[in-house]
Coordinates of C-alpha atoms in Angstrom, one line a residue:
M1 CA -1.3 81.7 -35.6
K2 CA 2.3 82.1 -36.6
N3 CA 3.8 80.0 -39.3
K4 CA 6.6 78.2 -37.6
I5 CA 7.8 74.8 -36.5
K6 CA 5.4 73.8 -33.8
T7 CA 7.4 72.9 -30.6
Y8 CA 4.3 72.1 -28.6
I9 CA 4.0 68.4 -29.5
I10 CA 5.1 66.6 -26.3
L11 CA 6.9 63.3 -26.4
P12 CA 6.2 61.2 -23.2
V13 CA 9.3 60.7 -21.1
L14 CA 10.9 57.3 -21.8
S15 CA 12.1 56.2 -18.4
V16 CA 13.1 52.9 -16.7
F17 CA 11.8 52.4 -13.2
L18 CA 13.6 49.8 -11.1
L19 CA 11.3 48.0 -8.7
A20 CA 13.0 45.9 -6.1
G21 CA 11.4 43.1 -4.0
C22 CA 8.2 43.0 -6.0
T23 CA 7.1 39.6 -7.4
E24 CA 3.4 40.1 -8.0
D25 CA 2.4 39.0 -11.5
F26 CA 0.7 42.3 -12.3
L27 CA 4.0 44.1 -12.2
D28 CA 5.1 42.0 -15.2
Q29 CA 2.1 43.0 -17.3
S30 CA 2.5 45.7 -20.0
N31 CA 0.1 48.6 -20.2
P32 CA -1.0 48.7 -23.8
N33 CA -1.7 52.4 -23.6
T34 CA 1.8 53.3 -22.4
I35 CA 4.5 54.5 -24.8
T36 CA 7.8 52.8 -23.9
T37 CA 11.2 52.3 -25.7
D38 CA 9.8 49.0 -27.0
T39 CA 6.9 50.7 -28.8
F40 CA 8.5 54.0 -29.7
W41 CA 11.3 54.7 -32.3
K42 CA 9.5 52.5 -34.8
S43 CA 8.6 55.1 -37.5
S44 CA 10.0 58.2 -39.1
T45 CA 7.0 60.1 -37.7
Q46 CA 8.0 59.1 -34.2
F47 CA 11.5 60.4 -34.8
Q48 CA 10.2 63.6 -36.1
S49 CA 8.0 64.0 -33.0
A50 CA 11.1 63.3 -30.8
L51 CA 13.0 66.0 -32.8
V52 CA 10.2 68.5 -32.0
T53 CA 10.8 67.9 -28.3
A54 CA 14.5 68.6 -28.7
Y55 CA 13.6 71.9 -30.3
G56 CA 11.1 72.4 -27.5
A57 CA 14.0 72.3 -25.0
L58 CA 15.2 75.6 -26.6
Q59 CA 12.1 77.2 -25.2
F60 CA 13.1 76.6 -21.6
Q61 CA 13.3 80.0 -19.9
H62 CA 17.0 79.8 -18.8
I63 CA 18.0 78.9 -22.3
S64 CA 16.1 81.4 -24.4
G65 CA 13.6 83.1 -22.1
G66 CA 13.2 85.2 -19.0
G67 CA 15.8 83.2 -17.0
L68 CA 18.5 84.8 -19.2
V69 CA 18.2 87.9 -17.0
Y70 CA 20.6 86.3 -14.6
D71 CA 23.2 85.9 -17.3
M72 CA 22.6 89.3 -18.9
I73 CA 23.0 91.2 -15.6
M74 CA 26.5 89.9 -14.9
G75 CA 28.2 92.0 -17.6
D76 CA 28.5 95.8 -18.1
I77 CA 25.3 96.6 -19.8
G78 CA 22.7 95.6 -17.1
G79 CA 21.8 96.7 -13.6
T80 CA 19.0 96.0 -11.1
E81 CA 17.7 96.9 -7.7
S82 CA 18.6 95.2 -4.4
W83 CA 15.0 93.8 -4.0
Y84 CA 15.2 91.7 -7.1
R85 CA 16.6 88.1 -7.2
P86 CA 19.2 88.9 -9.9
F87 CA 21.0 91.2 -7.4
A88 CA 23.1 88.2 -6.4
F89 CA 24.4 88.0 -10.0
R90 CA 25.0 91.7 -10.3
N91 CA 27.1 91.6 -7.2
L92 CA 28.7 88.2 -8.0
T93 CA 27.5 86.7 -4.7
F94 CA 25.9 83.5 -6.1
N95 CA 26.9 80.0 -5.1
D96 CA 26.6 76.4 -6.3
G97 CA 23.0 76.1 -5.0
T98 CA 21.6 79.4 -6.4
Y99 CA 18.5 79.0 -8.6
Y100 CA 20.0 80.1 -12.0
V101 CA 23.1 78.0 -11.4
T102 CA 21.0 74.8 -10.9
D103 CA 18.1 75.6 -13.2
K104 CA 20.2 76.3 -16.3
W105 CA 22.3 73.2 -15.9
N106 CA 19.1 71.0 -15.5
E107 CA 17.4 72.6 -18.6
L108 CA 20.5 72.2 -20.8
Y109 CA 20.9 68.6 -19.8
I110 CA 17.3 67.9 -20.6
G111 CA 18.1 69.1 -24.1
I112 CA 21.2 67.0 -24.3
F113 CA 19.2 63.9 -23.1
R114 CA 16.5 64.5 -25.8
T115 CA 19.1 64.8 -28.6
N116 CA 21.0 61.8 -27.3
Q117 CA 17.8 59.7 -27.4
I118 CA 17.3 60.6 -31.1
L119 CA 20.9 60.0 -32.2
Q120 CA 21.3 56.7 -30.2
N121 CA 18.0 55.2 -31.6
L122 CA 18.8 56.3 -35.1
E123 CA 21.7 54.0 -35.0
T124 CA 19.6 50.9 -34.3
T125 CA 16.1 51.6 -35.6
E126 CA 14.6 49.6 -38.4
A127 CA 12.2 52.4 -39.3
S128 CA 11.8 53.5 -42.9
F129 CA 12.7 57.0 -43.8
G130 CA 12.3 59.2 -46.9
V131 CA 15.3 60.0 -49.1
G132 CA 17.8 61.9 -46.9
E133 CA 15.3 62.1 -43.9
R134 CA 17.4 60.0 -41.5
E135 CA 20.5 62.2 -42.2
S136 CA 18.3 65.4 -41.8
I137 CA 17.0 64.3 -38.5
A138 CA 20.4 63.4 -37.3
A139 CA 21.9 66.7 -38.5
Q140 CA 19.3 68.8 -36.6
A141 CA 19.8 66.7 -33.5
H142 CA 23.6 67.0 -33.8
F143 CA 23.3 70.8 -34.1
L144 CA 21.0 71.1 -31.1
R145 CA 23.3 68.9 -29.0
A146 CA 26.3 71.0 -29.9
F147 CA 24.4 74.2 -29.0
F148 CA 23.3 72.8 -25.6
Y149 CA 26.9 71.6 -24.9
F150 CA 28.3 75.0 -26.0
Q151 CA 26.0 76.7 -23.5
V152 CA 27.0 74.3 -20.7
A153 CA 30.7 74.5 -21.5
H154 CA 30.9 78.3 -21.7
T155 CA 28.5 78.8 -18.8
Y156 CA 30.1 76.4 -16.3
G157 CA 33.7 76.2 -17.7
G158 CA 33.3 72.7 -19.0
A159 CA 30.7 69.9 -19.0
V160 CA 30.0 66.3 -18.0
I161 CA 29.9 64.5 -21.3
H162 CA 27.0 62.2 -22.0
T163 CA 26.6 60.9 -25.6
K164 CA 24.3 58.0 -24.7
V165 CA 21.1 57.7 -22.6
A166 CA 22.0 56.7 -19.1
E167 CA 20.4 53.3 -18.2
T168 CA 22.1 52.6 -14.8
K169 CA 23.2 54.7 -11.9
E170 CA 26.8 54.1 -12.9
D171 CA 26.1 55.7 -16.3
F172 CA 25.5 59.0 -14.6
A173 CA 28.9 59.0 -13.0
K174 CA 31.2 60.9 -15.4
P175 CA 34.0 63.3 -14.8
F176 CA 33.9 67.0 -15.5
S177 CA 35.6 67.8 -18.8
S178 CA 37.3 71.0 -19.9
I179 CA 35.9 73.4 -22.5
E180 CA 38.6 72.2 -24.8
D181 CA 37.7 68.6 -24.4
V182 CA 34.0 69.2 -24.8
T183 CA 34.6 71.3 -27.9
N184 CA 36.8 68.8 -29.6
A185 CA 34.9 65.7 -28.6
I186 CA 31.3 66.8 -29.1
I187 CA 30.7 70.4 -30.3
I188 CA 32.9 70.6 -33.4
P189 CA 32.1 67.0 -34.7
D190 CA 28.4 67.6 -34.2
L191 CA 28.4 70.9 -36.0
Q192 CA 30.5 69.5 -38.9
Y193 CA 28.0 66.7 -39.3
A194 CA 25.2 69.3 -39.3
E195 CA 27.0 71.5 -41.8
A196 CA 27.3 68.6 -44.2
H197 CA 23.7 67.4 -44.1
L198 CA 21.5 70.5 -43.5
P199 CA 19.7 72.5 -46.3
R200 CA 20.2 76.2 -47.1
N201 CA 16.4 76.7 -46.5
W202 CA 13.3 75.0 -45.4
S203 CA 9.8 75.3 -46.8
S204 CA 7.4 77.8 -45.3
G205 CA 5.8 75.0 -43.2
D206 CA 9.1 74.2 -41.5
L207 CA 10.3 77.7 -40.6
G208 CA 12.5 77.5 -37.5
R209 CA 14.3 74.4 -38.4
I210 CA 18.1 74.5 -38.4
T211 CA 19.8 75.3 -41.7
V212 CA 23.4 75.0 -42.9
G213 CA 23.8 78.8 -42.4
A214 CA 23.0 78.2 -38.7
A215 CA 25.5 75.3 -38.5
K216 CA 28.3 77.4 -40.2
S217 CA 27.6 80.4 -38.0
M218 CA 27.6 78.3 -34.8
L219 CA 30.8 76.5 -35.8
G220 CA 32.4 79.8 -36.7
K221 CA 31.5 81.1 -33.2
V222 CA 33.0 78.0 -31.6
Y223 CA 36.3 78.6 -33.5
L224 CA 36.2 82.3 -32.5
F225 CA 35.9 81.3 -28.8
D226 CA 38.7 78.8 -29.4
E227 CA 40.8 81.6 -30.9
N228 CA 41.0 79.7 -34.3
Y229 CA 40.4 83.0 -36.1
T230 CA 41.3 81.9 -39.6
E231 CA 38.6 79.1 -39.6
A232 CA 36.1 81.4 -37.9
A233 CA 36.6 84.1 -40.5
R234 CA 36.3 81.6 -43.3
L235 CA 33.0 80.2 -42.0
F236 CA 31.5 83.6 -41.3
K237 CA 32.4 84.8 -44.8
E238 CA 30.7 81.8 -46.3
V239 CA 27.5 82.6 -44.4
I240 CA 27.8 86.3 -45.5
D241 CA 28.4 85.4 -49.2
S242 CA 25.7 82.7 -49.3
G243 CA 23.1 85.1 -50.5
V244 CA 20.6 83.7 -48.0
Y245 CA 20.8 86.5 -45.4
S246 CA 20.6 90.3 -45.4
L247 CA 20.1 92.9 -42.8
V248 CA 16.5 93.9 -42.4
P249 CA 16.1 97.7 -43.0
D250 CA 14.5 98.3 -39.6
I251 CA 16.4 96.8 -36.7
M252 CA 13.1 96.6 -34.7
D253 CA 12.0 93.7 -36.9
N254 CA 14.4 91.5 -34.9
F255 CA 12.7 92.0 -31.6
T256 CA 9.0 91.9 -32.3
D257 CA 6.5 89.2 -33.3
E258 CA 5.6 91.0 -36.6
N259 CA 8.5 89.9 -38.9
E260 CA 9.8 86.7 -37.5
F261 CA 12.2 84.4 -39.4
N262 CA 13.2 87.3 -41.5
S263 CA 16.2 87.7 -43.8
E264 CA 18.5 88.6 -40.9
S265 CA 17.5 85.6 -38.7
I266 CA 20.0 82.6 -38.7
F267 CA 19.0 80.8 -35.5
E268 CA 15.7 81.7 -33.9
V269 CA 13.6 80.0 -31.1
A270 CA 9.9 80.0 -31.7
Y271 CA 7.5 81.2 -29.0
N272 CA 3.7 81.6 -29.3
S273 CA 1.3 83.4 -26.9
E274 CA -1.8 81.9 -28.6
V275 CA -1.0 78.2 -27.9
N276 CA -2.2 76.7 -24.6
P277 CA -3.9 79.9 -23.4
G278 CA -4.0 80.4 -19.7
A279 CA -0.8 78.6 -18.9
N280 CA 1.7 80.7 -17.1
G281 CA 4.8 81.4 -19.2
E282 CA 7.0 79.7 -16.6
I283 CA 5.4 76.3 -17.3
V284 CA 7.7 74.2 -19.5
D285 CA 7.1 70.8 -21.1
D286 CA 9.0 68.7 -18.6
N287 CA 6.5 69.3 -15.8
V288 CA 4.4 66.2 -14.9
N289 CA 0.9 66.3 -16.3
E290 CA 1.4 69.8 -17.8
T291 CA 2.1 70.9 -21.4
G292 CA 4.4 73.8 -21.9
A293 CA 3.2 77.4 -22.1
E294 CA 5.0 77.8 -25.5
A295 CA 5.4 81.5 -24.5
T296 CA 8.4 83.4 -23.2
T297 CA 8.6 85.3 -19.9
I298 CA 11.3 87.6 -21.0
S299 CA 9.0 90.5 -21.9
R300 CA 7.6 90.7 -18.4
A301 CA 11.1 90.6 -16.9
F302 CA 12.1 93.5 -19.2
G303 CA 8.8 95.5 -19.3
Q304 CA 8.4 98.5 -17.1
L305 CA 6.7 98.2 -13.7
S306 CA 4.0 100.7 -14.5
F307 CA 2.9 98.7 -17.5
G308 CA 2.6 95.2 -15.9
G309 CA 6.3 94.3 -16.2
Y310 CA 8.9 93.8 -13.5
N311 CA 11.9 95.8 -14.9
T312 CA 14.0 93.2 -13.2
L313 CA 16.9 94.1 -15.6
L314 CA 17.7 97.7 -16.3
P315 CA 20.1 99.3 -18.8
S316 CA 23.3 100.3 -17.0
Y317 CA 24.4 104.0 -17.2
Y318 CA 27.3 102.8 -19.4
L319 CA 24.9 101.3 -22.0
H320 CA 22.5 104.2 -21.8
E321 CA 25.3 106.7 -22.5
L322 CA 26.6 104.5 -25.3
Y323 CA 23.3 104.9 -27.1
T324 CA 23.3 108.7 -26.6
S325 CA 26.9 108.8 -28.1
D326 CA 25.7 106.7 -31.1
E327 CA 25.5 109.9 -33.1
V328 CA 22.8 110.1 -35.8
D329 CA 24.1 110.7 -39.3
V330 CA 21.7 113.4 -40.7
S331 CA 22.8 112.6 -44.2
N332 CA 21.6 109.0 -43.9
S333 CA 18.2 108.6 -45.7
I334 CA 16.8 106.3 -43.1
N335 CA 16.7 109.1 -40.5
N336 CA 13.7 111.4 -40.5
G337 CA 14.7 114.2 -38.2
N338 CA 15.2 111.8 -35.3
L339 CA 17.7 112.7 -32.5
H340 CA 18.5 109.2 -31.5
S341 CA 19.8 106.2 -33.4
K342 CA 17.4 103.5 -34.7
R343 CA 18.9 101.0 -32.4
M344 CA 18.5 103.1 -29.4
S345 CA 14.8 103.6 -30.2
A346 CA 14.5 99.8 -30.6
S347 CA 16.5 98.8 -27.5
I348 CA 15.9 101.1 -24.6
A349 CA 13.4 103.7 -23.4
P350 CA 14.9 106.8 -21.7
I351 CA 12.8 109.7 -20.5
N352 CA 13.5 111.6 -23.7
A353 CA 12.7 108.7 -26.0
E354 CA 11.2 109.6 -29.4
T355 CA 8.6 106.9 -29.6
D356 CA 5.5 106.1 -27.6
Y357 CA 5.9 103.5 -24.9
Y358 CA 3.1 100.9 -24.4
L359 CA 1.0 103.2 -26.6
L360 CA 1.4 106.2 -24.4
P361 CA 3.9 109.2 -24.5
V362 CA 7.0 108.4 -22.6
G363 CA 6.7 109.6 -19.0
E364 CA 2.9 109.5 -19.0
R365 CA 3.1 107.0 -16.2
G366 CA 5.5 106.6 -13.4
G367 CA 9.2 105.6 -13.6
W368 CA 12.5 107.2 -14.7
A369 CA 13.3 108.0 -11.1
F370 CA 15.2 106.6 -8.1
G371 CA 18.2 106.2 -10.4
Q372 CA 16.4 104.3 -13.1
S373 CA 17.4 106.3 -16.2
A374 CA 16.0 103.9 -18.9
Y375 CA 14.1 100.7 -19.4
I376 CA 14.6 97.8 -21.8
K377 CA 12.4 97.8 -25.0
K378 CA 14.0 94.9 -26.7
Y379 CA 11.9 91.7 -26.5
S380 CA 9.1 93.5 -24.6
N381 CA 5.7 94.3 -26.0
W382 CA 6.0 98.1 -25.7
Y383 CA 5.3 98.6 -29.4
H384 CA 1.8 97.1 -29.6
L385 CA 0.3 96.4 -26.2
K386 CA -0.9 98.6 -23.4
Q387 CA 0.8 96.5 -20.9
E388 CA 2.5 93.1 -20.4
D389 CA 0.5 90.0 -19.9
A390 CA -0.2 89.3 -16.2
N391 CA 0.5 85.6 -16.8
S392 CA 4.0 86.3 -18.1
R393 CA 3.2 85.2 -21.6
S394 CA 4.7 86.7 -24.7
G395 CA 5.0 85.3 -28.3
I396 CA 8.1 87.2 -29.4
N397 CA 10.7 84.8 -30.8
F398 CA 14.3 84.8 -29.4
R399 CA 17.1 85.2 -31.9
H400 CA 20.3 83.4 -30.8
I401 CA 22.2 84.3 -34.0
R402 CA 21.4 87.0 -36.6
L403 CA 23.4 88.4 -39.4
A404 CA 24.5 91.6 -37.7
D405 CA 26.2 89.4 -35.0
V406 CA 27.9 87.4 -37.8
Y407 CA 29.2 90.7 -39.3
L408 CA 30.7 91.8 -36.0
M409 CA 32.2 88.3 -35.3
Y410 CA 33.6 88.3 -38.8
A411 CA 35.2 91.7 -38.3
E412 CA 36.7 90.5 -35.1
A413 CA 38.0 87.3 -36.7
V414 CA 39.5 89.2 -39.6
L415 CA 41.3 91.6 -37.3
E416 CA 42.7 88.8 -35.2
S417 CA 43.7 86.5 -38.2
S418 CA 45.1 89.0 -40.7
G419 CA 44.9 92.5 -39.1
N420 CA 42.9 93.7 -42.0
V421 CA 41.5 96.9 -40.5
A422 CA 39.7 98.1 -43.7
E423 CA 37.8 94.8 -44.1
A424 CA 36.8 94.9 -40.4
V425 CA 35.6 98.5 -40.6
R426 CA 33.6 97.7 -43.7
Y427 CA 31.4 95.2 -41.9
I428 CA 31.2 97.3 -38.7
D429 CA 29.9 100.1 -40.8
M430 CA 27.3 98.0 -42.4
V431 CA 25.8 97.6 -39.0
R432 CA 26.2 101.2 -38.1
A433 CA 24.7 102.4 -41.3
R434 CA 21.6 100.4 -40.7
A435 CA 21.3 102.0 -37.3
G436 CA 21.4 105.4 -39.0
V437 CA 24.6 106.6 -37.1
I438 CA 27.9 108.0 -38.3
T439 CA 30.1 105.2 -39.7
L440 CA 33.7 104.8 -38.6
Q441 CA 34.8 105.5 -42.1
K442 CA 32.9 108.8 -42.1
Y443 CA 34.5 109.8 -38.8
M444 CA 37.9 108.9 -40.3
D445 CA 37.3 110.8 -43.5
E446 CA 36.4 113.9 -41.5
N447 CA 39.2 113.6 -38.8
G448 CA 42.4 112.7 -40.6
G449 CA 41.9 108.9 -40.3
Q450 CA 40.8 109.0 -36.7
F451 CA 37.5 108.1 -34.9
P452 CA 36.3 108.9 -31.3
Q453 CA 36.5 106.4 -28.5
L454 CA 32.8 106.2 -28.0
H455 CA 33.0 103.9 -25.0
I456 CA 34.5 106.7 -22.8
S457 CA 31.8 108.6 -20.8
K458 CA 31.7 112.1 -22.1
Q459 CA 29.6 113.1 -19.1
V460 CA 32.3 111.9 -16.7
H461 CA 35.5 112.7 -18.7
G462 CA 34.4 115.6 -20.8
N463 CA 35.4 114.3 -24.1
Q464 CA 36.0 111.2 -26.2
P465 CA 39.6 111.2 -27.5
L466 CA 40.2 110.5 -31.2
V467 CA 42.4 107.5 -32.1
S468 CA 43.8 106.2 -35.4
A469 CA 42.2 103.1 -36.8
T470 CA 44.6 100.2 -35.9
K471 CA 43.9 96.6 -35.1
E472 CA 43.9 97.4 -31.4
T473 CA 41.7 100.5 -31.5
V474 CA 39.1 98.9 -33.8
M475 CA 39.1 95.8 -31.7
T476 CA 38.4 97.9 -28.6
H477 CA 35.6 99.6 -30.6
I478 CA 34.0 96.2 -31.4
R479 CA 34.4 95.1 -27.8
R480 CA 33.3 98.2 -25.9
V481 CA 31.0 99.9 -28.4
E482 CA 29.6 97.9 -31.3
R483 CA 28.7 94.6 -29.8
P484 CA 27.0 96.1 -26.7
L485 CA 25.1 98.6 -28.8
E486 CA 23.9 96.2 -31.4
L487 CA 23.5 93.0 -29.3
A488 CA 22.4 94.3 -25.9
F489 CA 20.2 91.9 -24.0
E490 CA 20.6 89.1 -26.6
G491 CA 22.6 86.8 -24.3
H492 CA 26.1 87.4 -25.6
R493 CA 27.7 90.0 -23.4
W494 CA 29.0 88.1 -20.3
K495 CA 30.5 85.3 -22.5
D496 CA 32.2 88.0 -24.7
L497 CA 33.7 89.8 -21.7
V498 CA 35.0 86.5 -20.3
R499 CA 36.6 85.2 -23.5
W500 CA 38.3 88.6 -24.1
G501 CA 39.6 88.6 -20.5
I502 CA 38.5 92.2 -19.8
V503 CA 35.9 91.8 -17.1
K504 CA 38.1 93.4 -14.3
E505 CA 39.1 96.3 -16.6
V506 CA 35.5 97.0 -17.6
F507 CA 34.2 96.8 -14.0
D508 CA 36.9 99.1 -12.6
D509 CA 36.2 101.7 -15.3
L510 CA 32.5 101.6 -14.6
R511 CA 32.9 101.7 -10.9
A512 CA 35.1 104.8 -11.3
D513 CA 32.4 106.5 -13.4
E514 CA 29.9 105.5 -10.7
V515 CA 31.9 107.1 -8.0
W516 CA 32.3 110.3 -10.0
R517 CA 28.5 110.5 -10.4
Q518 CA 28.0 109.8 -6.7
N519 CA 30.4 112.6 -5.8
N520 CA 29.0 115.1 -8.3
Q521 CA 25.3 114.8 -7.7
D522 CA 24.9 118.5 -7.5
I523 CA 26.4 118.9 -11.0
L524 CA 24.1 116.2 -12.3
E525 CA 21.1 117.8 -10.5
I526 CA 20.2 114.4 -9.0
S527 CA 17.7 116.1 -6.6
G528 CA 15.9 117.7 -9.5
N529 CA 15.1 116.4 -12.9
G530 CA 18.7 115.4 -13.8
V531 CA 20.8 116.6 -16.7
A532 CA 21.4 115.3 -20.2
P533 CA 22.2 112.8 -21.5
L534 CA 21.0 110.4 -18.7
F535 CA 18.6 112.6 -16.6
I536 CA 19.4 110.6 -13.5
K537 CA 17.1 111.5 -10.6
E538 CA 16.9 111.0 -6.8
R539 CA 20.1 108.8 -6.5
V540 CA 22.9 107.1 -8.4
R541 CA 22.2 103.4 -8.8
P542 CA 25.2 101.4 -7.4
D543 CA 25.4 98.7 -10.1
F544 CA 29.2 98.2 -9.9
N545 CA 29.9 99.1 -6.3
L546 CA 30.3 95.4 -5.2
S547 CA 30.9 93.6 -8.5
S548 CA 34.1 95.5 -9.2
V549 CA 35.4 94.5 -5.7
N550 CA 34.1 91.0 -5.6
Y551 CA 35.2 89.8 -9.1
Q552 CA 37.7 87.0 -9.2
P553 CA 38.2 85.2 -12.6
A554 CA 38.5 81.7 -11.1
A555 CA 35.3 82.2 -9.1
H556 CA 33.1 84.2 -11.4
D557 CA 34.0 83.8 -15.1
F558 CA 32.0 80.6 -15.1
L559 CA 29.2 79.4 -12.8
P560 CA 30.0 76.7 -10.3
I561 CA 29.0 73.1 -10.9
P562 CA 25.6 72.8 -9.3
V563 CA 25.5 71.3 -5.8
Q564 CA 23.1 68.5 -6.8
E565 CA 25.6 67.3 -9.5
Q566 CA 28.4 67.3 -7.0
Q567 CA 26.3 65.3 -4.6
T568 CA 25.1 62.7 -7.0
N569 CA 28.0 62.3 -9.4
P570 CA 31.0 60.8 -7.6
E571 CA 33.3 61.3 -10.6
I572 CA 32.6 65.0 -11.0
N573 CA 36.0 66.1 -9.7
N574 CA 38.0 63.3 -11.2

């Protein structure tokens, strides 16, 4: 069994039931076997158990698991087919009652409720704690609450702020606060407390607990989204210079169950396919009379149909071609005659992939047709299983923050705060060198200070023009090339596009490329085996046909407030 913080201890729900019109004596009797607020919160052990359930909320599928497909499909790197549920999010036709809209809100507020319970009861408890234990529990709860609120705020464009456990109907009636208000009132103070009271490392028995590096990284991300670039750069550099983290030599180690909580991992959610065997991965720990599956469903969502997966989410042609343009540096010692970059081989499976796929040569079973040019490898079990688990169970941990992400966020913050192109390129190239591809600096050394615009489709436009390294061109490279290549299907892309304000620009570009492919199917040999680099067969998948037309910032940058919140909260629009 994996050595990680065990999130499968379940804390009974502490609820108050109001019974009207009942005077029978037995209703006034206490059940000695029931855990209530009067009998809980009496020891440090109970607080630690409650903290485990707050960590457990991270396992909910719409926070760290298969439910993220709906978020990942909204950007420029993911596509799907019309018969799959995420189609509504690819086409931007969801509404305030659509499943992901309501489910994610509910799961995030369960996490907020659990952290509020801990923090509220820490203020009044008479329990005895070890040296620094109370502050440590509070710091972890503050971080988790900040993370949940960050997700609410940047998914829905704000949040209903609750810092105490609601005890009456009136307590639930709160107005909807802006991202700015949520950030300043909750997220930043919570993360600052966490930063001040968390350790650099935990012992091996507590792997998975939040560290000061996670708090600094998350706070830096908050400042980056808030366009406070100077503070963001400072925090990211402190994480980088801490000596705690380093890029793992093989990028694959970030997406399997074989090297979890490694040197690159900063904030990682634990999953385990061995605990509670037989439980479907969809089962989470808030279901009545059921314990959570402790597994993630994301691998089955990503896995290919011929191997027990659903391939619900597919790489867009844009992302696929980005990987083919990620040119291998033959002088880099990590390459061994391979034609594709290390991160392509770790992230997607095209028909000309250089690795086996579910322990078989690529193409041995069906697929790679009807416009499906590649499948997702990342977070699927292609590397060690013959097929995905029929019960949607996978034990691969989900990484919310890793060092490569921090490097790229630091490069962005440096460009925005000081315009230091050389410093930004230095950290971009650390990520590129690990992938085994030509660095920006090498391109510039060989091309008079210029590098190619790798985000432009060579198949459609014929070439990728060279540009000089300026603040603007390097920023475009981060936005359109480096972050999608390095961080594809890790839950960042849509929020990135929204905060940069480039959704319409990107969708229009990709729609134009799509139209060109549809109009040039003879050149692309769509009716045959397709041509390099994508080998598209049978038809061109229309990923951006409707999303480009439908997109409206006010309607789609953030999900709508769920209908049940509008119906039950009279203050929601005040």
